[in-house]
Amino acid sequence: MRISEMITEVRNGRLDSMLERLYGAESVAAQQERYISIMEKGQALFGDREAMLFSAPGRTEVGGNHTDHQLGRVVAASIDLDVAAVVIPSDDHIIRYASKGFSVKPVDLKDLSIHEDEKNTTEALIRGTAAGLNRMGYGIGGFMAYAESNVLPGGGMSSSAAFEVLLGTILNDLYNGGKITPEEIAKNGQYAENVYFMKPCGLLDQMACAEGSFTAIDFYEKDAPKVRRIGFDPGEFGYDLILTDVRASHAELSDEYAAVPAEMKAAAAVMHEEVLSRCTLSDLLANAAEIREKCGDRALMRAFHFLKETERAGALASAMERGDIASFLDIVNESGRSSYMYLQNINVPGAVREQPVGLALSLSDAVLEGRGAFRVHGGGFAGTIQAYVPHELTEKYIAAMESVFDKDCCYILKIRDCGGIRMM
């Protein structure tokens, strides 16, 4: 179907049931206009050609803060913020990708080598995604795409992982008949980010974006993580899931993020292990003095956080599976306290005047007064916090956050039941 025909079909409501599934009934009209706008821009760039629509979601971390890189347990979910694209197949082995606010060079898939000069670029993720699938024995080929994303960059929603899942989903549909599993798409996204984009990362982000719904993941077996989907919706229990953007940049924080896994691994090494998931709390206590001496007190506390947090993630998944909202909220709050006290990824060391994540958590505490739950979201130090807010307090909560962090700093999220998908 040509883009002009697709636009007519969307205007006539053909996509409405899918839009309701992914974004909720109240968002159908806005999403209809969003997709029409994307298609119109794609048509202006590439012409009125045979095309398809694709979408891949961002994610939210629910439990297991900084556990994936130590091969621990996490709970995460796909969300209704996503990257959406109109895609036109081509037969020249070149991927041409255009996006609002980004200038991306065409990537020729005849050259799948690592390009040092593409480090930290969109081109690296495109080339790496194709190279990874080719390495796995899957088909690859060219296409033209225009995409737009409302996944907040740097907000712990994994905009890069959503993009990697989008690319994998497109190549899966165009050249592999849909036979590549979500888990394989996720692992391939991690490969592209690690090897071509040259950024170390765990598998949590890609897996959460690829799987859909709430997902409990145990990374203990590095090459074969255990994944199970959980049917759970905080809205059914009277709570809104709200992320607040504290409007602080991740720039200049690379050292702080890198220190977390580095210190955890250093503590594990004292116990003669590579990662902390191979250690027990008894091991940690027995080696506490040596870890203090060799790695420092913060490394010891971060190791303690991990060992308790990976247990909490397992307990959180169990509470969700049995629909125990009280235990769910208690565990989320415990996770948040542990991140603040032991993991120490709330405030940037040495920062006195600017502590936006800690401030957002304080405001949440003041508004909720023991109801609901709140915690840091994602890597910490900047970005977003997460809160489960009773419906009757949502307006008050958002007003409090906006009074400090400005208008539109809050996102009321819905859980999406699928990962990357062809829409039309």
Short mmCIF file of C-alpha atoms in Angstrom, two decimals:
data_model
loop_
_atom_site.label_atom_id
_atom_site.label_comp_id
_atom_site.label_asym_id
_atom_site.label_seq_id
_atom_site.Cartn_x
_atom_site.Cartn_y
_atom_site.Cartn_z
CA MET A 1 0.00 0.00 0.00
CA ARG A 2 1.33 3.44 -0.92
CA ILE A 3 1.85 6.05 1.75
CA SER A 4 -1.01 8.20 0.43
CA GLU A 5 -3.34 5.20 0.65
CA MET A 6 -2.11 4.41 4.16
CA ILE A 7 -2.85 7.97 5.26
CA THR A 8 -6.42 7.63 3.97
CA GLU A 9 -6.83 4.29 5.73
CA VAL A 10 -5.59 5.72 9.04
CA ARG A 11 -7.91 8.73 8.71
CA ASN A 12 -10.79 6.29 8.15
CA GLY A 13 -10.00 4.47 11.39
CA ARG A 14 -8.36 1.30 10.12
CA LEU A 15 -5.58 1.61 12.70
CA ASP A 16 -7.78 2.65 15.64
CA SER A 17 -7.95 -0.75 17.38
CA MET A 18 -4.17 -1.06 17.25
CA LEU A 19 -3.74 2.50 18.51
CA GLU A 20 -6.11 1.81 21.40
CA ARG A 21 -4.19 -1.33 22.29
CA LEU A 22 -0.84 0.45 22.38
CA TYR A 23 -1.76 3.89 23.74
CA GLY A 24 -5.20 3.69 25.35
CA ALA A 25 -8.63 4.75 24.10
CA GLU A 26 -8.16 8.36 25.20
CA SER A 27 -5.06 8.71 23.00
CA VAL A 28 -6.40 7.28 19.72
CA ALA A 29 -7.17 10.63 18.08
CA ALA A 30 -3.80 12.16 19.00
CA GLN A 31 -1.90 9.06 17.87
CA GLN A 32 -3.86 8.96 14.62
CA GLU A 33 -2.65 12.48 13.84
CA ARG A 34 0.88 11.59 14.96
CA TYR A 35 1.12 8.67 12.54
CA ILE A 36 -0.40 10.68 9.71
CA SER A 37 2.19 13.40 10.31
CA ILE A 38 5.01 10.82 10.25
CA MET A 39 3.71 9.37 6.99
CA GLU A 40 3.33 12.78 5.38
CA LYS A 41 6.92 13.64 6.25
CA GLY A 42 8.11 10.28 4.96
CA GLN A 43 6.21 10.81 1.73
CA ALA A 44 7.79 14.26 1.31
CA LEU A 45 11.26 12.76 1.78
CA PHE A 46 11.00 9.55 -0.19
CA GLY A 47 7.97 9.87 -2.46
CA ASP A 48 4.61 8.12 -2.50
CA ARG A 49 5.83 4.52 -2.40
CA GLU A 50 4.77 1.16 -1.01
CA ALA A 51 5.41 1.38 2.73
CA MET A 52 4.75 -0.01 6.20
CA LEU A 53 4.42 1.37 9.73
CA PHE A 54 6.47 0.15 12.70
CA SER A 55 6.71 0.98 16.39
CA ALA A 56 9.06 0.04 19.25
CA PRO A 57 8.50 1.07 22.89
CA GLY A 58 10.63 2.63 25.56
CA ARG A 59 10.81 0.95 28.93
CA THR A 60 10.51 1.59 32.62
CA GLU A 61 12.53 -0.16 35.30
CA VAL A 62 10.34 -1.36 38.14
CA GLY A 63 12.78 -3.24 40.37
CA GLY A 64 16.40 -4.30 40.34
CA ASN A 65 18.22 -0.95 40.30
CA HIS A 66 21.75 -1.52 38.92
CA THR A 67 21.54 -5.31 39.09
CA ASP A 68 21.67 -6.36 35.43
CA HIS A 69 25.40 -5.67 34.96
CA GLN A 70 26.09 -8.03 37.88
CA LEU A 71 23.87 -10.71 36.28
CA GLY A 72 21.14 -10.31 38.86
CA ARG A 73 17.34 -10.06 38.67
CA VAL A 74 15.23 -7.17 37.39
CA VAL A 75 11.61 -6.31 36.73
CA ALA A 76 10.89 -3.93 33.86
CA ALA A 77 8.09 -3.05 31.46
CA SER A 78 7.44 -1.70 27.98
CA ILE A 79 5.62 1.64 28.01
CA ASP A 80 3.34 3.64 25.73
CA LEU A 81 6.09 6.11 24.76
CA ASP A 82 7.74 4.81 21.61
CA VAL A 83 9.63 5.42 18.39
CA ALA A 84 7.37 5.11 15.34
CA ALA A 85 8.44 4.92 11.70
CA VAL A 86 7.14 4.74 8.16
CA VAL A 87 9.37 2.33 6.24
CA ILE A 88 9.92 1.79 2.52
CA PRO A 89 11.83 -1.34 1.43
CA SER A 90 14.71 -0.92 -1.05
CA ASP A 91 16.93 -3.33 -2.92
CA ASP A 92 20.26 -1.45 -2.81
CA HIS A 93 21.55 -2.64 0.61
CA ILE A 94 21.52 0.92 1.93
CA ILE A 95 19.61 2.00 5.04
CA ARG A 96 18.48 5.61 4.80
CA TYR A 97 17.10 6.78 8.12
CA ALA A 98 15.68 10.22 8.81
CA SER A 99 14.30 11.45 12.10
CA LYS A 100 13.03 14.70 13.53
CA GLY A 101 15.97 16.57 15.00
CA PHE A 102 18.63 14.16 13.69
CA SER A 103 20.83 14.13 10.62
CA VAL A 104 21.82 10.56 9.77
CA LYS A 105 24.11 9.51 6.93
CA PRO A 106 23.09 6.58 4.71
CA VAL A 107 24.60 3.29 5.88
CA ASP A 108 25.81 0.87 3.17
CA LEU A 109 25.35 -2.70 4.42
CA LYS A 110 28.01 -3.96 2.03
CA ASP A 111 30.41 -2.63 4.66
CA LEU A 112 29.64 -4.20 8.04
CA SER A 113 33.01 -3.46 9.61
CA ILE A 114 33.35 -1.45 12.81
CA HIS A 115 33.94 2.23 12.11
CA GLU A 116 35.85 3.95 14.90
CA ASP A 117 34.68 7.35 13.67
CA GLU A 118 31.04 6.27 14.13
CA LYS A 119 31.41 5.77 17.89
CA ASN A 120 28.34 7.02 19.77
CA THR A 121 26.40 7.73 16.55
CA THR A 122 23.09 6.59 15.07
CA GLU A 123 25.03 5.25 12.09
CA ALA A 124 26.92 2.91 14.43
CA LEU A 125 23.69 1.45 15.80
CA ILE A 126 22.31 0.94 12.29
CA ARG A 127 25.46 -0.75 11.02
CA GLY A 128 25.85 -2.76 14.24
CA THR A 129 22.26 -4.01 14.22
CA ALA A 130 22.59 -5.21 10.63
CA ALA A 131 26.03 -6.71 11.26
CA GLY A 132 24.79 -8.58 14.32
CA LEU A 133 21.86 -10.14 12.49
CA ASN A 134 24.11 -11.06 9.59
CA ARG A 135 26.52 -12.64 12.08
CA MET A 136 23.62 -14.69 13.48
CA GLY A 137 22.79 -15.97 10.00
CA TYR A 138 19.74 -13.79 9.39
CA GLY A 139 18.94 -11.79 6.28
CA ILE A 140 19.56 -8.07 6.03
CA GLY A 141 18.83 -5.46 3.39
CA GLY A 142 18.14 -1.83 2.69
CA PHE A 143 15.18 0.38 3.49
CA MET A 144 14.20 4.02 3.81
CA ALA A 145 12.57 5.24 7.00
CA TYR A 146 11.30 8.41 8.59
CA ALA A 147 10.79 8.12 12.35
CA GLU A 148 9.80 10.19 15.34
CA SER A 149 10.22 9.33 19.01
CA ASN A 150 8.58 10.56 22.19
CA VAL A 151 10.84 8.38 24.38
CA LEU A 152 12.57 10.88 26.64
CA PRO A 153 16.35 10.79 26.01
CA GLY A 154 18.32 10.41 29.22
CA GLY A 155 15.19 9.72 31.24
CA GLY A 156 15.80 6.05 31.96
CA MET A 157 13.29 5.05 29.26
CA SER A 158 16.01 3.67 26.99
CA SER A 159 15.64 5.65 23.80
CA SER A 160 18.68 3.92 22.26
CA ALA A 161 17.33 0.45 23.07
CA ALA A 162 13.94 1.38 21.60
CA PHE A 163 15.75 2.43 18.42
CA GLU A 164 17.73 -0.83 18.31
CA VAL A 165 14.53 -2.84 18.75
CA LEU A 166 12.86 -0.81 16.01
CA LEU A 167 15.71 -1.57 13.59
CA GLY A 168 15.67 -5.27 14.51
CA THR A 169 11.90 -5.44 14.09
CA ILE A 170 12.05 -3.80 10.64
CA LEU A 171 14.80 -6.14 9.40
CA ASN A 172 12.97 -9.10 10.91
CA ASP A 173 9.78 -8.24 9.03
CA LEU A 174 11.35 -7.25 5.70
CA TYR A 175 14.00 -9.94 5.35
CA ASN A 176 13.30 -12.77 7.79
CA GLY A 177 9.57 -13.41 7.72
CA GLY A 178 9.21 -12.45 11.38
CA LYS A 179 11.12 -15.53 12.62
CA ILE A 180 13.62 -13.67 14.84
CA THR A 181 12.49 -13.86 18.46
CA PRO A 182 12.17 -10.79 20.72
CA GLU A 183 15.00 -12.17 22.86
CA GLU A 184 17.28 -12.41 19.82
CA ILE A 185 16.35 -8.87 18.76
CA ALA A 186 17.21 -7.67 22.28
CA LYS A 187 20.58 -9.46 22.38
CA ASN A 188 21.42 -8.13 18.95
CA GLY A 189 20.62 -4.59 20.09
CA GLN A 190 23.00 -5.00 22.99
CA TYR A 191 25.66 -6.28 20.59
CA ALA A 192 25.24 -3.23 18.37
CA GLU A 193 25.49 -0.88 21.33
CA ASN A 194 28.48 -2.64 22.91
CA VAL A 195 30.56 -3.32 19.81
CA TYR A 196 29.64 -0.67 17.22
CA PHE A 197 28.28 2.20 19.34
CA MET A 198 31.07 1.34 21.80
CA LYS A 199 29.06 1.81 24.97
CA PRO A 200 29.09 -0.90 27.64
CA CYS A 201 25.57 -1.81 28.73
CA GLY A 202 23.66 -4.73 30.19
CA LEU A 203 20.73 -6.42 28.48
CA LEU A 204 17.94 -4.98 30.63
CA ASP A 205 17.02 -2.06 28.37
CA GLN A 206 16.83 -4.01 25.12
CA MET A 207 15.01 -6.95 26.70
CA ALA A 208 12.36 -4.73 28.28
CA CYS A 209 11.78 -2.88 25.00
CA ALA A 210 11.62 -6.09 22.96
CA GLU A 211 9.43 -8.29 25.17
CA GLY A 212 6.45 -6.08 26.03
CA SER A 213 4.30 -6.02 29.19
CA PHE A 214 5.84 -6.33 32.66
CA THR A 215 8.78 -8.69 32.47
CA ALA A 216 10.82 -10.42 35.15
CA ILE A 217 14.34 -11.22 33.96
CA ASP A 218 17.03 -13.28 35.68
CA PHE A 219 20.42 -12.64 34.07
CA TYR A 220 22.32 -15.25 36.12
CA GLU A 221 23.01 -17.32 33.01
CA LYS A 222 24.58 -14.58 30.91
CA ASP A 223 23.90 -16.12 27.51
CA ALA A 224 20.48 -17.52 28.39
CA PRO A 225 18.60 -15.12 30.69
CA LYS A 226 15.31 -16.41 32.09
CA VAL A 227 12.41 -14.20 31.03
CA ARG A 228 8.80 -14.34 32.11
CA ARG A 229 5.98 -11.93 31.36
CA ILE A 230 3.72 -10.77 34.18
CA GLY A 231 0.14 -9.65 33.73
CA PHE A 232 -0.05 -6.67 36.08
CA ASP A 233 -1.50 -3.17 35.84
CA PRO A 234 -1.13 -0.61 38.68
CA GLY A 235 -4.17 1.21 37.25
CA GLU A 236 -6.41 -1.71 38.19
CA PHE A 237 -5.46 -1.10 41.83
CA GLY A 238 -6.07 2.65 41.67
CA TYR A 239 -2.54 3.91 40.98
CA ASP A 240 -0.99 5.98 38.21
CA LEU A 241 2.60 5.23 37.21
CA ILE A 242 4.26 8.65 36.90
CA LEU A 243 7.79 9.50 35.82
CA THR A 244 9.09 12.96 36.65
CA ASP A 245 11.87 14.49 34.57
CA VAL A 246 14.06 16.42 37.03
CA ARG A 247 15.48 18.44 34.13
CA ALA A 248 19.11 17.60 34.91
CA SER A 249 21.60 16.58 32.24
CA HIS A 250 23.55 13.31 32.15
CA ALA A 251 26.46 15.19 30.57
CA GLU A 252 29.69 14.90 32.54
CA LEU A 253 28.28 12.00 34.57
CA SER A 254 29.91 9.12 32.69
CA ASP A 255 32.45 8.56 35.46
CA GLU A 256 29.70 8.32 38.08
CA TYR A 257 27.79 5.70 36.08
CA ALA A 258 30.95 3.72 35.28
CA ALA A 259 31.94 3.68 38.96
CA VAL A 260 28.85 1.69 39.99
CA PRO A 261 29.62 -1.56 38.10
CA ALA A 262 33.36 -1.03 38.58
CA GLU A 263 33.06 -0.87 42.37
CA MET A 264 30.65 -3.80 42.48
CA LYS A 265 33.00 -5.92 40.38
CA ALA A 266 35.95 -4.88 42.54
CA ALA A 267 34.06 -6.09 45.62
CA ALA A 268 33.24 -9.36 43.86
CA ALA A 269 36.90 -9.82 42.93
CA VAL A 270 37.88 -9.74 46.60
CA MET A 271 35.54 -12.72 46.98
CA HIS A 272 37.22 -14.34 43.93
CA GLU A 273 34.22 -13.88 41.66
CA GLU A 274 33.69 -11.82 38.50
CA VAL A 275 30.24 -10.49 39.40
CA LEU A 276 28.24 -10.20 42.60
CA SER A 277 25.47 -12.59 41.58
CA ARG A 278 27.97 -15.38 42.33
CA CYS A 279 28.35 -14.15 45.91
CA THR A 280 26.16 -14.36 49.02
CA LEU A 281 25.52 -11.95 51.85
CA SER A 282 27.49 -14.28 54.10
CA ASP A 283 30.43 -14.03 51.68
CA LEU A 284 30.16 -10.25 51.77
CA LEU A 285 30.10 -10.04 55.56
CA ALA A 286 32.99 -12.48 55.89
CA ASN A 287 35.09 -10.33 53.54
CA ALA A 288 33.83 -6.91 54.63
CA ALA A 289 37.08 -5.74 56.23
CA GLU A 290 39.15 -6.69 53.19
CA ILE A 291 36.66 -5.08 50.78
CA ARG A 292 36.80 -1.86 52.83
CA GLU A 293 40.58 -1.86 52.71
CA LYS A 294 40.94 -2.69 49.01
CA CYS A 295 37.83 -1.09 47.48
CA GLY A 296 36.49 1.44 49.97
CA ASP A 297 33.33 1.75 52.04
CA ARG A 298 31.11 2.83 49.15
CA ALA A 299 32.00 -0.29 47.15
CA LEU A 300 31.05 -2.42 50.15
CA MET A 301 27.70 -0.64 50.51
CA ARG A 302 27.00 -0.90 46.79
CA ALA A 303 27.69 -4.63 46.97
CA PHE A 304 25.27 -4.87 49.90
CA HIS A 305 22.65 -3.00 47.84
CA PHE A 306 23.06 -5.45 44.98
CA LEU A 307 22.68 -8.59 47.09
CA LYS A 308 19.49 -7.32 48.73
CA GLU A 309 18.15 -5.67 45.56
CA THR A 310 18.37 -8.78 43.42
CA GLU A 311 16.38 -10.61 46.11
CA ARG A 312 13.86 -7.77 46.15
CA ALA A 313 13.41 -8.03 42.39
CA GLY A 314 12.44 -11.67 42.77
CA ALA A 315 10.02 -10.85 45.59
CA LEU A 316 8.58 -7.97 43.55
CA ALA A 317 7.81 -10.27 40.62
CA SER A 318 6.10 -12.73 42.95
CA ALA A 319 3.96 -9.98 44.50
CA MET A 320 2.90 -8.82 41.05
CA GLU A 321 2.02 -12.34 39.94
CA ARG A 322 -0.29 -12.83 42.91
CA GLY A 323 -1.77 -9.31 42.60
CA ASP A 324 -0.49 -8.21 46.01
CA ILE A 325 -0.43 -4.43 45.54
CA ALA A 326 0.48 -3.68 49.18
CA SER A 327 3.62 -5.83 49.00
CA PHE A 328 4.42 -4.41 45.56
CA LEU A 329 4.40 -0.84 46.89
CA ASP A 330 6.39 -1.79 49.98
CA ILE A 331 9.10 -3.44 47.89
CA VAL A 332 9.32 -0.47 45.49
CA ASN A 333 9.82 1.83 48.47
CA GLU A 334 12.47 -0.48 49.94
CA SER A 335 14.27 -0.45 46.60
CA GLY A 336 14.22 3.33 46.56
CA ARG A 337 15.61 3.60 50.08
CA SER A 338 18.40 1.15 49.26
CA SER A 339 19.37 3.11 46.15
CA TYR A 340 19.54 6.29 48.22
CA MET A 341 21.36 4.85 51.25
CA TYR A 342 23.65 2.16 49.87
CA LEU A 343 23.89 2.38 46.07
CA GLN A 344 24.19 6.18 46.36
CA ASN A 345 23.05 7.05 42.84
CA ILE A 346 20.77 9.91 43.85
CA ASN A 347 22.99 12.96 44.26
CA VAL A 348 26.25 13.67 42.43
CA PRO A 349 29.13 13.50 44.94
CA GLY A 350 30.20 16.99 45.94
CA ALA A 351 27.08 18.70 44.58
CA VAL A 352 25.49 20.84 47.27
CA ARG A 353 23.28 23.41 45.55
CA GLU A 354 21.94 21.06 42.86
CA GLN A 355 20.42 17.76 44.02
CA PRO A 356 17.38 17.44 41.73
CA VAL A 357 16.79 13.68 42.06
CA GLY A 358 16.94 13.83 45.83
CA LEU A 359 14.64 16.85 45.78
CA ALA A 360 12.09 15.07 43.59
CA LEU A 361 12.08 12.13 45.98
CA SER A 362 11.57 14.51 48.92
CA LEU A 363 8.61 16.16 47.18
CA SER A 364 7.12 12.72 46.47
CA ASP A 365 7.42 11.83 50.14
CA ALA A 366 5.71 15.07 51.14
CA VAL A 367 2.77 14.68 48.75
CA LEU A 368 2.16 10.94 49.13
CA GLU A 369 2.55 10.85 52.95
CA GLY A 370 2.95 7.08 53.11
CA ARG A 371 0.55 6.26 50.27
CA GLY A 372 1.84 4.77 47.03
CA ALA A 373 5.55 4.42 46.34
CA PHE A 374 8.48 6.31 44.83
CA ARG A 375 12.10 5.65 43.88
CA VAL A 376 14.90 6.69 41.56
CA HIS A 377 14.39 5.49 37.99
CA GLY A 378 17.21 3.98 35.95
CA GLY A 379 20.84 4.95 36.32
CA GLY A 380 20.29 7.84 38.71
CA PHE A 381 22.16 11.10 39.43
CA ALA A 382 19.95 12.83 36.83
CA GLY A 383 17.05 11.85 34.56
CA THR A 384 13.81 10.74 36.19
CA ILE A 385 12.17 9.37 39.30
CA GLN A 386 9.27 6.92 39.36
CA ALA A 387 6.16 7.08 41.53
CA TYR A 388 2.99 5.04 41.97
CA VAL A 389 0.40 7.65 42.88
CA PRO A 390 -3.20 7.04 44.02
CA HIS A 391 -5.55 8.38 41.36
CA GLU A 392 -7.03 10.93 43.77
CA LEU A 393 -3.56 12.41 44.42
CA THR A 394 -2.35 12.50 40.82
CA GLU A 395 -3.37 16.09 40.13
CA LYS A 396 -1.82 17.30 43.40
CA TYR A 397 1.35 15.29 42.75
CA ILE A 398 1.86 16.66 39.23
CA ALA A 399 1.19 20.22 40.43
CA ALA A 400 3.85 19.86 43.13
CA MET A 401 6.40 18.54 40.66
CA GLU A 402 5.62 21.18 38.05
CA SER A 403 5.97 23.94 40.64
CA VAL A 404 9.63 22.95 41.04
CA PHE A 405 10.67 21.28 37.77
CA ASP A 406 8.45 23.30 35.38
CA LYS A 407 5.44 22.44 33.25
CA ASP A 408 5.16 19.06 31.50
CA CYS A 409 7.88 17.45 33.61
CA CYS A 410 5.58 14.52 34.46
CA TYR A 411 4.65 11.54 32.29
CA ILE A 412 1.70 9.32 33.20
CA LEU A 413 2.75 6.00 31.70
CA LYS A 414 0.71 3.04 30.53
CA ILE A 415 2.17 -0.43 30.18
CA ARG A 416 2.32 -1.70 26.61
CA ASP A 417 1.62 -5.38 26.01
CA CYS A 418 4.04 -5.88 23.12
CA GLY A 419 7.55 -4.95 22.05
CA GLY A 420 8.56 -3.98 18.52
CA ILE A 421 5.68 -4.42 16.10
CA ARG A 422 4.59 -3.81 12.52
CA MET A 423 1.51 -1.64 12.75
CA MET A 424 0.35 -1.71 9.11
#
